[in-house]
CSV table of C-alpha atoms in Angstrom, one decimal:
chain,number,residue,atom,x,y,z
A,17,MET,CA,147.8,148.1,121.5
A,18,PRO,CA,144.7,147.3,123.5
A,19,ALA,CA,144.3,143.9,124.9
A,20,PRO,CA,142.4,141.6,122.5
A,21,GLU,CA,139.5,140.9,124.8
A,22,ARG,CA,138.8,144.3,126.2
A,23,PRO,CA,135.0,144.7,126.3
A,24,VAL,CA,133.5,147.0,123.7
A,25,PHE,CA,130.4,149.1,124.6
A,26,VAL,CA,128.5,151.4,122.2
A,27,LEU,CA,126.5,154.2,123.7
A,28,GLY,CA,124.9,157.5,122.8
A,29,SER,CA,121.8,159.5,123.2
A,30,PRO,CA,118.5,157.7,122.3
A,31,GLY,CA,117.8,158.2,118.6
A,32,SER,CA,121.5,158.7,117.7
A,33,GLY,CA,121.9,155.7,115.5
A,34,THR,CA,123.7,153.3,117.9
A,35,THR,CA,121.8,150.4,116.4
A,36,ARG,CA,123.4,151.0,113.0
A,37,LEU,CA,126.9,151.3,114.5
A,38,HIS,CA,126.2,148.2,116.6
A,39,LEU,CA,125.5,146.2,113.5
A,40,MET,CA,128.6,147.5,111.7
A,41,LEU,CA,130.7,146.3,114.6
A,42,HIS,CA,128.9,143.0,114.8
A,43,ALA,CA,129.7,142.4,111.2
A,44,HIS,CA,133.4,142.4,112.1
A,45,PRO,CA,134.8,138.8,112.1
A,46,ARG,CA,136.2,139.2,115.6
A,47,ILE,CA,133.6,141.3,117.4
A,48,ALA,CA,130.1,140.2,118.6
A,49,LEU,CA,127.6,142.6,120.0
A,50,PRO,CA,124.2,141.1,121.0
A,51,PRO,CA,120.7,142.5,120.5
A,52,GLU,CA,120.0,145.2,123.1
A,53,THR,CA,119.9,143.5,126.5
A,54,ARG,CA,118.2,144.4,129.8
A,55,PHE,CA,120.3,142.9,132.5
A,56,VAL,CA,123.5,144.9,133.0
A,57,LEU,CA,122.2,148.0,134.7
A,58,PRO,CA,119.3,146.3,136.5
A,59,ALA,CA,121.7,143.7,137.9
A,60,TYR,CA,124.0,146.4,139.2
A,61,GLU,CA,121.2,148.3,140.8
A,62,ARG,CA,119.9,145.2,142.7
A,63,ARG,CA,123.4,143.7,143.4
A,64,LEU,CA,122.8,143.6,147.1
A,65,ALA,CA,119.9,141.3,146.6
A,66,PHE,CA,122.1,138.6,145.1
A,67,GLY,CA,124.2,138.3,148.3
A,68,ASP,CA,127.9,137.6,148.6
A,69,LEU,CA,128.9,136.2,145.2
A,70,ARG,CA,131.8,134.5,146.8
A,71,LYS,CA,129.2,131.9,147.7
A,72,GLN,CA,128.5,129.6,144.8
A,73,SER,CA,124.8,129.3,145.7
A,74,ASN,CA,124.4,133.1,145.3
A,75,ARG,CA,126.1,132.9,141.9
A,76,ALA,CA,123.6,130.3,140.9
A,77,GLY,CA,120.8,132.6,142.0
A,78,LEU,CA,122.3,135.4,139.9
A,79,ALA,CA,122.7,133.1,137.0
A,80,GLN,CA,119.0,132.2,137.1
A,81,TRP,CA,118.1,135.8,137.4
A,82,ILE,CA,120.0,136.6,134.2
A,83,THR,CA,119.1,133.5,132.1
A,84,GLY,CA,115.6,132.7,133.3
A,85,ARG,CA,113.6,135.9,133.2
A,86,GLU,CA,111.8,137.5,130.2
A,87,GLU,CA,112.7,141.0,131.4
A,88,THR,CA,116.4,140.5,130.8
A,89,ARG,CA,115.9,139.5,127.1
A,90,PHE,CA,118.4,136.7,127.5
A,91,HIS,CA,116.2,134.5,125.3
A,92,GLN,CA,117.0,136.8,122.4
A,93,LEU,CA,120.6,135.8,122.5
A,94,GLY,CA,120.0,132.3,121.2
A,95,LEU,CA,122.1,130.7,123.9
A,96,ASP,CA,121.7,127.5,126.0
A,97,ALA,CA,120.5,129.0,129.3
A,98,ARG,CA,121.5,126.0,131.4
A,99,ARG,CA,125.1,126.0,130.1
A,100,VAL,CA,125.5,129.8,130.6
A,101,ALA,CA,124.1,129.5,134.1
A,102,GLU,CA,126.6,126.7,134.9
A,103,ARG,CA,129.5,128.9,133.6
A,104,ILE,CA,128.3,131.8,135.8
A,105,THR,CA,128.0,129.5,138.8
A,106,GLU,CA,131.5,128.1,138.3
A,107,GLY,CA,133.0,131.4,137.3
A,108,PRO,CA,134.7,134.3,139.2
A,109,PRO,CA,132.8,135.6,142.2
A,110,THR,CA,131.9,139.1,140.9
A,111,LEU,CA,128.9,140.6,139.2
A,112,GLY,CA,130.9,141.9,136.3
A,113,SER,CA,132.3,138.4,135.7
A,114,ALA,CA,128.8,137.0,135.5
A,115,LEU,CA,127.7,139.6,133.0
A,116,GLY,CA,130.9,139.1,131.0
A,117,ILE,CA,130.4,135.4,130.9
A,118,THR,CA,127.1,135.9,129.3
A,119,PHE,CA,128.5,138.3,126.6
A,120,ARG,CA,131.4,136.0,126.0
A,121,ALA,CA,129.1,133.0,125.5
A,122,TYR,CA,127.3,135.1,122.8
A,123,ALA,CA,130.6,135.9,121.1
A,124,GLU,CA,131.6,132.3,121.2
A,125,GLU,CA,128.3,131.3,119.7
A,126,HIS,CA,129.2,133.5,116.7
A,127,GLY,CA,132.8,132.3,116.5
A,128,LYS,CA,134.3,135.5,117.8
A,129,VAL,CA,136.6,136.6,120.5
A,130,ARG,CA,135.7,140.3,121.3
A,131,TRP,CA,132.5,140.8,123.2
A,132,GLY,CA,130.5,143.8,124.6
A,133,ASP,CA,127.1,145.4,124.3
A,134,ARG,CA,125.1,148.4,123.0
A,135,ARG,CA,122.7,150.4,124.9
A,136,PRO,CA,122.1,154.2,124.8
A,137,ALA,CA,121.4,154.2,128.6
A,138,TYR,CA,125.0,153.4,129.3
A,139,ALA,CA,125.9,157.0,128.5
A,140,LEU,CA,124.3,158.2,131.7
A,141,HIS,CA,125.7,155.3,133.8
A,142,MET,CA,129.4,155.4,133.1
A,143,GLY,CA,130.3,155.1,136.7
A,144,GLU,CA,128.5,151.8,137.0
A,145,MET,CA,129.9,150.5,133.7
A,146,LEU,CA,133.5,151.4,134.7
A,147,ARG,CA,133.0,149.6,138.0
A,148,LEU,CA,131.8,146.5,136.2
A,149,PHE,CA,134.2,146.6,133.3
A,150,PRO,CA,137.3,148.7,134.3
A,151,ASP,CA,139.2,147.8,131.1
A,152,ALA,CA,136.4,148.5,128.7
A,153,GLN,CA,136.6,150.5,125.5
A,154,PHE,CA,133.7,152.8,124.9
A,155,ILE,CA,132.4,154.1,121.6
A,156,HIS,CA,130.2,157.2,121.7
A,157,LEU,CA,128.1,158.0,118.7
A,158,VAL,CA,127.0,161.6,118.5
A,159,ARG,CA,124.1,162.9,116.4
A,160,ASP,CA,122.6,166.3,116.0
A,161,GLY,CA,120.3,166.7,119.1
A,162,ARG,CA,117.5,168.0,117.0
A,163,ASP,CA,117.5,164.8,114.9
A,164,CYS,CA,117.7,162.7,118.0
A,165,ALA,CA,114.6,164.5,119.4
A,166,ALA,CA,112.7,164.2,116.1
A,167,SER,CA,113.6,160.5,116.0
A,168,LEU,CA,112.3,159.9,119.5
A,169,LEU,CA,109.1,161.6,118.8
A,170,GLY,CA,108.5,159.1,116.0
A,171,ARG,CA,109.0,156.0,118.1
A,172,PRO,CA,106.0,154.2,119.6
A,173,TRP,CA,107.6,153.6,123.0
A,174,TRP,CA,108.6,157.3,123.6
A,175,GLN,CA,105.8,158.8,125.7
A,176,ARG,CA,107.7,161.6,127.4
A,177,GLY,CA,107.3,164.4,124.9
A,178,PHE,CA,109.5,166.9,123.1
A,179,HIS,CA,111.0,168.7,126.2
A,180,GLU,CA,112.2,165.4,127.7
A,181,ALA,CA,113.8,164.3,124.4
A,182,VAL,CA,115.8,167.6,124.2
A,183,ALA,CA,116.8,167.5,127.9
A,184,THR,CA,117.9,163.9,127.5
A,185,TRP,CA,120.3,164.8,124.6
A,186,ALA,CA,121.7,167.8,126.6
A,187,GLN,CA,122.3,165.6,129.6
A,188,VAL,CA,124.0,162.9,127.6
A,189,MET,CA,126.3,165.4,125.9
A,190,ASP,CA,127.3,167.0,129.2
A,191,THR,CA,127.9,163.6,130.9
A,192,THR,CA,129.9,162.0,128.0
A,193,ARG,CA,132.1,165.1,127.6
A,194,THR,CA,133.2,164.7,131.2
A,195,GLN,CA,133.9,161.0,130.7
A,196,ALA,CA,135.9,161.7,127.5
A,197,ARG,CA,138.3,163.9,129.4
A,198,LYS,CA,138.6,161.4,132.2
A,199,LEU,CA,139.2,158.3,130.1
A,200,GLY,CA,141.3,159.5,127.3
A,201,PRO,CA,141.8,158.1,123.8
A,202,ASP,CA,142.7,154.6,124.8
A,203,SER,CA,139.3,154.0,126.4
A,204,TRP,CA,137.0,156.5,124.7
A,205,HIS,CA,136.3,157.1,121.0
A,206,GLU,CA,133.8,159.5,119.6
A,207,LEU,CA,132.3,159.9,116.2
A,208,ARG,CA,129.4,161.7,114.6
A,209,PHE,CA,126.5,159.8,113.0
A,210,GLU,CA,126.5,162.2,110.1
A,211,ASP,CA,130.1,161.4,109.3
A,212,LEU,CA,129.5,157.7,109.6
A,213,VAL,CA,126.7,157.6,107.0
A,214,ALA,CA,128.6,160.0,104.7
A,215,ASP,CA,131.9,158.2,104.7
A,216,PRO,CA,131.5,154.9,106.5
A,217,GLU,CA,134.8,153.3,105.6
A,218,SER,CA,136.9,156.2,106.9
A,219,GLN,CA,135.0,156.3,110.2
A,220,LEU,CA,135.0,152.5,110.6
A,221,ARG,CA,138.8,152.4,110.0
A,222,ARG,CA,139.3,154.9,112.8
A,223,VAL,CA,137.0,152.8,115.1
A,224,CYS,CA,139.0,149.7,114.3
A,225,GLU,CA,142.3,151.5,114.9
A,226,TYR,CA,141.0,152.6,118.3
A,227,LEU,CA,140.0,149.0,119.1
A,228,GLY,CA,143.3,147.5,117.9
A,229,GLU,CA,141.6,145.5,115.2
A,230,GLU,CA,142.1,145.2,111.4
A,231,TYR,CA,139.4,147.0,109.3
A,232,ALA,CA,137.0,144.5,107.7
A,233,PRO,CA,135.2,145.6,104.5
A,234,GLU,CA,132.0,143.6,105.5
A,235,MET,CA,131.4,146.2,108.2
A,236,ARG,CA,130.0,148.5,105.5
A,237,GLU,CA,127.2,146.0,104.9
A,238,PRO,CA,125.6,145.6,108.3
A,239,CYS,CA,122.3,144.6,106.7
A,240,ARG,CA,123.8,141.1,106.4
A,241,VAL,CA,123.5,140.7,110.1
A,242,ALA,CA,120.5,142.8,110.8
A,243,GLU,CA,117.9,140.0,111.0
A,244,PRO,CA,119.5,138.0,113.8
A,245,ALA,CA,120.9,141.1,115.6
A,246,VAL,CA,117.8,143.3,115.5
A,247,PRO,CA,114.5,141.7,116.7
A,248,ALA,CA,111.7,141.9,114.3
A,249,ARG,CA,109.4,143.5,116.9
A,250,THR,CA,111.5,146.7,116.8
A,251,THR,CA,109.7,148.0,113.7
A,252,TRP,CA,111.0,151.6,114.2
A,253,ARG,CA,114.5,150.2,113.4
A,254,ARG,CA,113.5,148.9,110.0
A,255,ARG,CA,116.1,151.2,108.3
A,256,THR,CA,118.9,149.2,109.9
A,257,ARG,CA,118.0,146.4,107.5
A,258,GLY,CA,118.7,148.6,104.4
A,259,ALA,CA,121.6,150.5,102.9
A,260,LEU,CA,123.2,153.5,104.6
A,261,ASP,CA,121.2,156.6,103.9
A,262,SER,CA,123.0,160.0,104.3
A,263,SER,CA,119.7,161.8,103.8
A,264,ARG,CA,118.8,161.0,107.4
A,265,ALA,CA,121.0,163.9,108.5
A,266,GLU,CA,119.2,167.1,109.2
A,267,ASN,CA,115.7,165.5,109.2
A,268,TRP,CA,114.9,167.9,112.0
A,269,THR,CA,114.4,170.7,109.5
A,270,THR,CA,111.2,169.1,108.3
A,271,ARG,CA,110.2,166.9,111.3
A,272,LEU,CA,110.2,169.6,114.0
A,273,THR,CA,107.9,172.6,114.2
A,274,PRO,CA,109.3,176.2,114.0
A,275,ALA,CA,108.7,176.6,117.8
A,276,GLN,CA,110.6,173.4,118.5
A,277,ILE,CA,113.5,174.5,116.4
A,278,THR,CA,113.6,177.8,118.1
A,279,LEU,CA,113.7,176.1,121.5
A,280,CYS,CA,116.5,173.9,120.4
A,281,ASP,CA,118.6,176.8,119.2
A,282,GLU,CA,118.2,178.5,122.6
A,283,VAL,CA,118.8,175.5,125.0
A,284,LEU,CA,121.2,173.4,122.9
A,285,GLY,CA,123.1,176.1,120.9
A,286,ASP,CA,126.5,175.9,122.5
A,287,ARG,CA,126.5,172.1,122.5
A,288,LEU,CA,125.4,171.9,118.9
A,289,THR,CA,128.0,174.3,117.6
A,290,SER,CA,130.8,172.6,119.6
A,291,TYR,CA,130.1,169.4,117.7
A,292,GLY,CA,130.0,171.2,114.3
A,293,TYR,CA,126.2,171.5,113.9
A,294,GLY,CA,124.9,174.8,112.6
A,295,LEU,CA,122.0,176.7,114.2
A,296,ALA,CA,118.8,177.7,112.4
A,297,GLY,CA,119.2,181.3,113.4
A,298,ALA,CA,115.7,181.3,115.0
A,299,VAL,CA,114.4,184.1,117.2
A,300,ARG,CA,114.2,183.5,121.0
A,301,PRO,CA,111.6,181.1,122.1
A,302,ASP,CA,108.4,182.0,124.0
A,303,PRO,CA,109.4,182.5,127.7
A,304,ALA,CA,106.6,180.2,128.9
A,305,GLU,CA,107.9,177.4,126.6
A,306,LEU,CA,111.4,178.0,127.8
A,307,LEU,CA,110.3,177.8,131.4
A,308,ARG,CA,108.5,174.5,130.8
A,309,TYR,CA,111.7,173.1,129.3
A,310,ARG,CA,113.9,174.3,132.2
A,311,ARG,CA,111.6,172.5,134.7
A,312,VAL,CA,111.9,169.2,132.8
A,313,GLU,CA,115.7,169.7,132.6
A,314,VAL,CA,116.0,170.4,136.4
A,315,LEU,CA,113.9,167.4,137.3
A,316,ARG,CA,116.0,165.1,135.1
A,317,ARG,CA,119.2,166.2,136.6
A,318,ALA,CA,117.9,166.0,140.1
A,319,ALA,CA,116.7,162.5,139.5
A,320,HIS,CA,120.2,161.6,138.2
A,321,ALA,CA,121.9,163.2,141.2
A,322,LYS,CA,119.6,161.2,143.5
A,323,ARG,CA,120.6,157.9,141.8
A,324,ARG,CA,124.3,158.8,142.2
A,325,MET,CA,123.8,159.4,145.9
A,326,LEU,CA,121.9,156.1,146.4
A,327,ASP,CA,124.6,154.3,144.5
A,328,ARG,CA,127.3,155.7,146.9
A,329,LEU,CA,125.3,154.5,149.8
A,330,THR,CA,124.8,151.1,148.3
A,331,ARG,CA,128.6,150.7,147.8
A,332,VAL,CA,129.2,150.8,151.5
A,333,ARG,CA,127.1,147.6,151.9
A,334,GLU,CA,128.7,145.6,149.1
A,335,GLN,CA,130.1,142.2,149.9
A,336,GLY,CA,133.2,141.6,147.8
A,337,LEU,CA,134.2,143.1,144.4
A,338,VAL,CA,132.0,143.9,141.4
A,339,ALA,CA,134.6,144.2,138.6
A,340,CYS,CA,134.8,141.6,135.8
A,341,GLN,CA,137.7,139.2,136.4
A,342,LEU,CA,137.6,137.3,133.2
A,343,VAL,CA,141.0,136.7,131.6
A,344,GLY,CA,142.3,134.9,128.5
């Protein structure tokens, strides 16, 4: 059975419904997942700037960076910044420990023992997440890529267009499939959004079994915790405050244009069918449109490869360990 305090991280392609799953898990009496934060990956990327964390003064600087900046969204956690900063300063000398202390403080504030986080971006940064939290348990929520793309196109903050939305889903699927094979069933659990909304109890029981937790019926009513866990400013997530709606599956049939559906059939076909999603049976896309998509896809993957290379170079200059060392 998994250790009771293994961190829990929810991830998936943007638009896949991770907010809904996050709320379901947060409704569990032993699990606390905060509103979406913005300090884990940024802290990892600038870890050299914090200096050697074996020095207490450097841990104090890191603590201030986490708790005292608007960009990290720490203020949305409802925690005492001074107390959390003190715990980080006095805690183990690693970046993962400082981040874990913050999440643990949030769990304690809610009277719970399991802690973690939810952010779709973690799906493309599994190497970093595993370095920070080697014993973590990951939950990957899969949704039809066409619905994910349609969802992104309807969000005010998404300014990258349709091709980028489709390429993002494809890249997430390829990356997470590799991670699933590496980590195995003790550290990686996958479920489909469509199955979750159609039969939430069955899917949540499987998630709880994976986590080594008892199923809690209140997980089916995440709207009870939606207000404190989902900031009011995220108006595009208003559905998380209501009941589960299975009609959200296959929205792409009405929200995407015929040309967009045709492109998805062409570039996502094998991935879609491997996860049990049927194709529209559309004709081949316009060659010029397909070429525009391929350019976006190549640029995305090249940027990702560059980040991996820079990360490897940065590791050579690290001072001390980065993995979370919290126990008990």
